[in-house]
Short mmCIF file of C-alpha atoms in Angstrom, two decimals:
data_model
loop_
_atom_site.label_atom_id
_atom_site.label_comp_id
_atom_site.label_asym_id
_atom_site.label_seq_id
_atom_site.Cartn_x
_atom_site.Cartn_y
_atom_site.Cartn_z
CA UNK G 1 -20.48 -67.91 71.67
CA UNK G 2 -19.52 -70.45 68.70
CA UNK G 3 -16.01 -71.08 69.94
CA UNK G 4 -14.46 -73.49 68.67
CA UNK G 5 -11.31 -75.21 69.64
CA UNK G 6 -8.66 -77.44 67.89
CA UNK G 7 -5.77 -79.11 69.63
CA UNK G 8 -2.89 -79.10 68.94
CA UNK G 9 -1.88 -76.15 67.54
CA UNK G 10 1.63 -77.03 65.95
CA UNK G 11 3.20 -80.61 65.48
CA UNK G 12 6.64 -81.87 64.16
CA UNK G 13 7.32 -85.40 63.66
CA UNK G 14 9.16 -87.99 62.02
CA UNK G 15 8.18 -89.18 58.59
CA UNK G 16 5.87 -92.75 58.95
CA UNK G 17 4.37 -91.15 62.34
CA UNK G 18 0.41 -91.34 62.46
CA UNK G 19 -0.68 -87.74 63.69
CA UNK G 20 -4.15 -87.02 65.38
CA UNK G 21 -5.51 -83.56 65.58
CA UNK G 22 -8.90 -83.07 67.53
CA UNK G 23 -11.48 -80.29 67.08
CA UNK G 24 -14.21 -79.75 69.34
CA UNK G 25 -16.98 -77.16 69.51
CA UNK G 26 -16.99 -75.69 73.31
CA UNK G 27 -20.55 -74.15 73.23
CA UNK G 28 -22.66 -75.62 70.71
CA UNK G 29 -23.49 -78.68 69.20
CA UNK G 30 -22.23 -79.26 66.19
CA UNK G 31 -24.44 -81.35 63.57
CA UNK G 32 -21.71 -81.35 61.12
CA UNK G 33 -17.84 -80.38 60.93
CA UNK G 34 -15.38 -79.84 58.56
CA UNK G 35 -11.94 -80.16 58.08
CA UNK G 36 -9.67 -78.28 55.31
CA UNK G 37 -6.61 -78.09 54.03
CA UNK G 38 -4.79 -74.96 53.30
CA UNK G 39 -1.24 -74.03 51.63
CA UNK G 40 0.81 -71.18 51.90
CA UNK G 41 -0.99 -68.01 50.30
CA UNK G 42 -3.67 -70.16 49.03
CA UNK G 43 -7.37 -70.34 50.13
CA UNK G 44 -9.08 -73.61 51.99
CA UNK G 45 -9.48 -76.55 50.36
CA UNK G 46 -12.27 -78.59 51.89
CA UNK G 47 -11.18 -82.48 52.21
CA UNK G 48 -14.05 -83.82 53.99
CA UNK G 49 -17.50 -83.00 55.89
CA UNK G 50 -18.47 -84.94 58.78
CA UNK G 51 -21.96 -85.94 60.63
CA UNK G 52 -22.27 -87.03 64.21
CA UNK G 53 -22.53 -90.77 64.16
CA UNK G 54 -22.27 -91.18 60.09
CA UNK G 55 -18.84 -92.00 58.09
CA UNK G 56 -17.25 -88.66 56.29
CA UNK G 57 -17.94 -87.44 53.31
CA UNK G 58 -14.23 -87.27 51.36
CA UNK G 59 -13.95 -84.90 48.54
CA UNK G 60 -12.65 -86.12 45.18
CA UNK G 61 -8.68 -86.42 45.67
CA UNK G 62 -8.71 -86.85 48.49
CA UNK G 63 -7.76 -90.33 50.46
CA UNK G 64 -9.93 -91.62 53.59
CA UNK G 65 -7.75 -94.52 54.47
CA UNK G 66 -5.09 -91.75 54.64
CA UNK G 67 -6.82 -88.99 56.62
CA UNK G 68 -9.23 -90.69 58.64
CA UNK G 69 -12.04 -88.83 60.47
CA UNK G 70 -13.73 -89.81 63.44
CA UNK G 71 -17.06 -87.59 64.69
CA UNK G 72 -18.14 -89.37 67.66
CA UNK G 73 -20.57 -86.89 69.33
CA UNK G 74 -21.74 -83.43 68.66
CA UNK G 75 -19.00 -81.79 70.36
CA UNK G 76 -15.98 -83.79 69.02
CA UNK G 77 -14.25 -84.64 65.66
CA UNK G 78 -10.96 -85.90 64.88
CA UNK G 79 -8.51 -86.29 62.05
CA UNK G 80 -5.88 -88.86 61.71
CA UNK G 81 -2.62 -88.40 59.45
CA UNK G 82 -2.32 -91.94 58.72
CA UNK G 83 1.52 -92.89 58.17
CA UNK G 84 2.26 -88.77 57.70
CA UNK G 85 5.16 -88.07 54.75
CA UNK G 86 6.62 -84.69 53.92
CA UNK G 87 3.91 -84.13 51.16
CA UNK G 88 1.54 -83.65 54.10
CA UNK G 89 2.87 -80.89 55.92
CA UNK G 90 0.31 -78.15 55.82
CA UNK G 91 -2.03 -76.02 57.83
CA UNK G 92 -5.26 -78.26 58.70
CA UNK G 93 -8.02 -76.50 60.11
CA UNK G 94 -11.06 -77.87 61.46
CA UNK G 95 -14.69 -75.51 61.50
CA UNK G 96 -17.99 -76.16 63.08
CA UNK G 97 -21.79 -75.96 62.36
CA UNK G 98 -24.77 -75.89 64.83
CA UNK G 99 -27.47 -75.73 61.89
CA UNK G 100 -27.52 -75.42 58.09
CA UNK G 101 -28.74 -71.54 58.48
CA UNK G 102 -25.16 -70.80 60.56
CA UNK G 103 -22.20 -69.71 59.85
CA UNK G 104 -19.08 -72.00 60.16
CA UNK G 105 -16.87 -71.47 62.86
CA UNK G 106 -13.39 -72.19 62.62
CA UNK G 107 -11.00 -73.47 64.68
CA UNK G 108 -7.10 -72.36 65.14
CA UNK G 109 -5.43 -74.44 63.05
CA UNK G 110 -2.93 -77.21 63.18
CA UNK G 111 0.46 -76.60 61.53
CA UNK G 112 1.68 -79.80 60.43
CA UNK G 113 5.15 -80.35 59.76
CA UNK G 114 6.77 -83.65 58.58
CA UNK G 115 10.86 -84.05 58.74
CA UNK O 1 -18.68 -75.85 38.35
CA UNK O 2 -19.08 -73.43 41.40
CA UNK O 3 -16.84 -71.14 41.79
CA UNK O 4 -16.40 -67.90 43.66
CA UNK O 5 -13.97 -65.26 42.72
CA UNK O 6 -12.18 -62.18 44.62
CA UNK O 7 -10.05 -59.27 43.77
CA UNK O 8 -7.99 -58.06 44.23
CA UNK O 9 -5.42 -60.92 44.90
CA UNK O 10 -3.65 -58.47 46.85
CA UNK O 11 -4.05 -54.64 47.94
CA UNK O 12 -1.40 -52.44 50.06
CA UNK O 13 -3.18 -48.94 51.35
CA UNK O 14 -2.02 -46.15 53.70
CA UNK O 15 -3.50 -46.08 56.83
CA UNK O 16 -6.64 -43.97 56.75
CA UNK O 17 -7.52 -44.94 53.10
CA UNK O 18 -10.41 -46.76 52.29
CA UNK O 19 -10.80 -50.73 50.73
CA UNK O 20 -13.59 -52.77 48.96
CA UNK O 21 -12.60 -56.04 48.53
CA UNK O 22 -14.78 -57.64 45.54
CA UNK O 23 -16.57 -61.11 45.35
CA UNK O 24 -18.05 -62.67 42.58
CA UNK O 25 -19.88 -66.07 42.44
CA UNK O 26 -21.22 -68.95 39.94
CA UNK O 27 -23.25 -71.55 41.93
CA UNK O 28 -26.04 -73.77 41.13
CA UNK O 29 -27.80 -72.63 44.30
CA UNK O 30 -27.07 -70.43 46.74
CA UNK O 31 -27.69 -70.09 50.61
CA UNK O 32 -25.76 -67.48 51.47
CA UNK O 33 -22.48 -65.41 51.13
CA UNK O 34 -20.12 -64.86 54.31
CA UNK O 35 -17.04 -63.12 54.24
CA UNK O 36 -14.39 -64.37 56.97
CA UNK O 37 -11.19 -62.48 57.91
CA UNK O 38 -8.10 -64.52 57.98
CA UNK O 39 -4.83 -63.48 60.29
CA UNK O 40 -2.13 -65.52 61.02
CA UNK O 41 -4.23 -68.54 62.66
CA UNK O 42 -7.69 -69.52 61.26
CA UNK O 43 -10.74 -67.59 59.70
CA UNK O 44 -12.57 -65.34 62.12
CA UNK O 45 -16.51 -64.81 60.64
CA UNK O 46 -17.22 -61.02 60.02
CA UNK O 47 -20.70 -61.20 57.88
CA UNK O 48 -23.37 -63.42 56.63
CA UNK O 49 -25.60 -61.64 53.78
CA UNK O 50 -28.40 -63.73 52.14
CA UNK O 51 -30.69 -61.02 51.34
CA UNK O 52 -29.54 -58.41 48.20
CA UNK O 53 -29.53 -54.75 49.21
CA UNK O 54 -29.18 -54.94 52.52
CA UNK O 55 -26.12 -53.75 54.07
CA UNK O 56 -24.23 -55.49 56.89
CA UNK O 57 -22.37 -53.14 59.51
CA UNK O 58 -19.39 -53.82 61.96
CA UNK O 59 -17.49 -51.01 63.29
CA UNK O 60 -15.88 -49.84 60.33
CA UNK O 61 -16.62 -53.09 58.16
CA UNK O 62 -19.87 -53.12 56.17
CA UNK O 63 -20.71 -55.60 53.18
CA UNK O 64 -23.30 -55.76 50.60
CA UNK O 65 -24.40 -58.37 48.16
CA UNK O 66 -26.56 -58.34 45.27
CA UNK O 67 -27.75 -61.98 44.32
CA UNK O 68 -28.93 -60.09 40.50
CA UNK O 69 -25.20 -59.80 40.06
CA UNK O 70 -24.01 -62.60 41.47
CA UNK O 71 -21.47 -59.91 43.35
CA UNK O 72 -20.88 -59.01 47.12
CA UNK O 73 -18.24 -56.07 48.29
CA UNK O 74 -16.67 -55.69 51.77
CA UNK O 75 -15.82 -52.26 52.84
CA UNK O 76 -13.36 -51.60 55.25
CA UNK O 77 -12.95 -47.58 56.05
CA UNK O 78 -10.21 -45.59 57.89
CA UNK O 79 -7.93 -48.49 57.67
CA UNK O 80 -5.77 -49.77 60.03
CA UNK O 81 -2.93 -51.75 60.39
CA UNK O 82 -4.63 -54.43 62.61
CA UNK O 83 -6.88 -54.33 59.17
CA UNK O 84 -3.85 -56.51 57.51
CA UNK O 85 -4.92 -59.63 56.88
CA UNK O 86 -6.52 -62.03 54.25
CA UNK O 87 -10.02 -61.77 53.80
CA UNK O 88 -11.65 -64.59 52.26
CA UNK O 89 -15.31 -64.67 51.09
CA UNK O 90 -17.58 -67.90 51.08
CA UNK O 91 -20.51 -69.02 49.53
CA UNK O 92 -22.69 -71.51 51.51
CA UNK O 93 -24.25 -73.57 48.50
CA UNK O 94 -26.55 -75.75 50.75
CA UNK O 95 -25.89 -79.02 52.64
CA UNK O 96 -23.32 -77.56 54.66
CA UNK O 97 -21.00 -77.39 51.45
CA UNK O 98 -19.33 -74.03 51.36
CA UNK O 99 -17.44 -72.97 48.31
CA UNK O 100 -14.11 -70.22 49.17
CA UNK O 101 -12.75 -67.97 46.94
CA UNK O 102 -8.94 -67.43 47.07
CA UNK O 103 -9.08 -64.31 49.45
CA UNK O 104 -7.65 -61.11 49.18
CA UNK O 105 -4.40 -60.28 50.96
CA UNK O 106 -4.84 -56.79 52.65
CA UNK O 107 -1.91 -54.90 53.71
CA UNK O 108 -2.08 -51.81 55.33
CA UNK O 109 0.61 -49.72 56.05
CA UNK O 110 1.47 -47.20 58.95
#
């Protein structure tokens, strides 16, 4: 149980190109999901949490009119690279929660590459 | 601030040998600690401890925490190389906000 699943996996694309990434929680429903950020050898850094039907919550730094988020039902959250430039290649990865209590569940990743 | 802290950073070991992997956390409240185990894709969930004392057991993977400490350790015995990976350890602070520390790269060698 608590799979969750994040599509796609690896992207490469021009500089200016707006990239979506979708992450979606196969056998649960989750009440809140998260998206991070993570560079090479260095731990996650949340950028925002979201709610089912409410606008994200951004953490400090970080821009919503540049990574917009999108939670449209329980099962379903997505993340928009607005106008992507080199600076935001990375590793996004997306996680999950049924209830507060839980555990987050991750998703696979996205690599992100920008030329 | 919250903060939670691991070490090693890093840690190479013969197959066979045994690890703990350390975690130590500031935060103004505290849910729970969970330690995750990170290959080459995303986190994979190996424990959730909220209780001190009581010790967690998967295969050869165990944790404790003690919330008097502030301090959790993940033991990993008779080490293998599918052990190698980055273990990162998490504390849920409430409110769905979880706080990671920067891991601890495992490498263990044949």
């Amino acid at each position: 149980g608590a799979v969750v699943s994040q599509h796609p996996s690896r992207v490469i694309c021009k500089s200016g190109t707006s990239v979506k990434i979708e992450c979606r929680s196969l056998d649960f429903q989750a009440t809140t999901m998260f998206w991070y950020r993570q560079f090479p050898k260095k731990s996650l850094m949340l950028m925002a949490t979201s709610n089912e039907g409410s606008k994200a919550t951004y953490e400090q730094g970080v821009e919503k009119d540049k990574f917009l988020i999108n939670h449209a039902s329980l099962t379903l959250s997505t993340l928009t690279v607005t106008s992507a430039h080199p600076e935001d290649s990375s590793f996004y990865i997306c996680s999950a929660a049924g209830q507060t209590d839980q555990p987050q569940h991750f998703g696979d990743g996205t690599r992100l590459s920008i030329l | 601030e919250d903060k939670v802290v691991q070490s090693p950073l890093s840690l190479v070991v013969h197959e066979g040998d045994t690890v703990t992997l350390n975690c130590s956390y500031e935060v103004t409240n505290f849910r729970s600690l969970l330690w995750y185990k990170q290959e080459k894709k995303a986190p994979t969930f190996l424990f959730m401890l909220t209780s001190s004392g009581i010790e967690k057991k998967s295969g050869r993977l165990s944790s404790i925490l003690d919330k008097k400490e502030l301090f959790s350790i993940l033991n990993i015995t008779a080490t293998q190389t599918g052990d190698s990976a980055v273990y990162l350890c998490a504390v849920d602070t409430g409110g769905f906000k979880t706080i990671f520390g920067a891991g601890t790269r495992l490498f263990v060698k044949a």
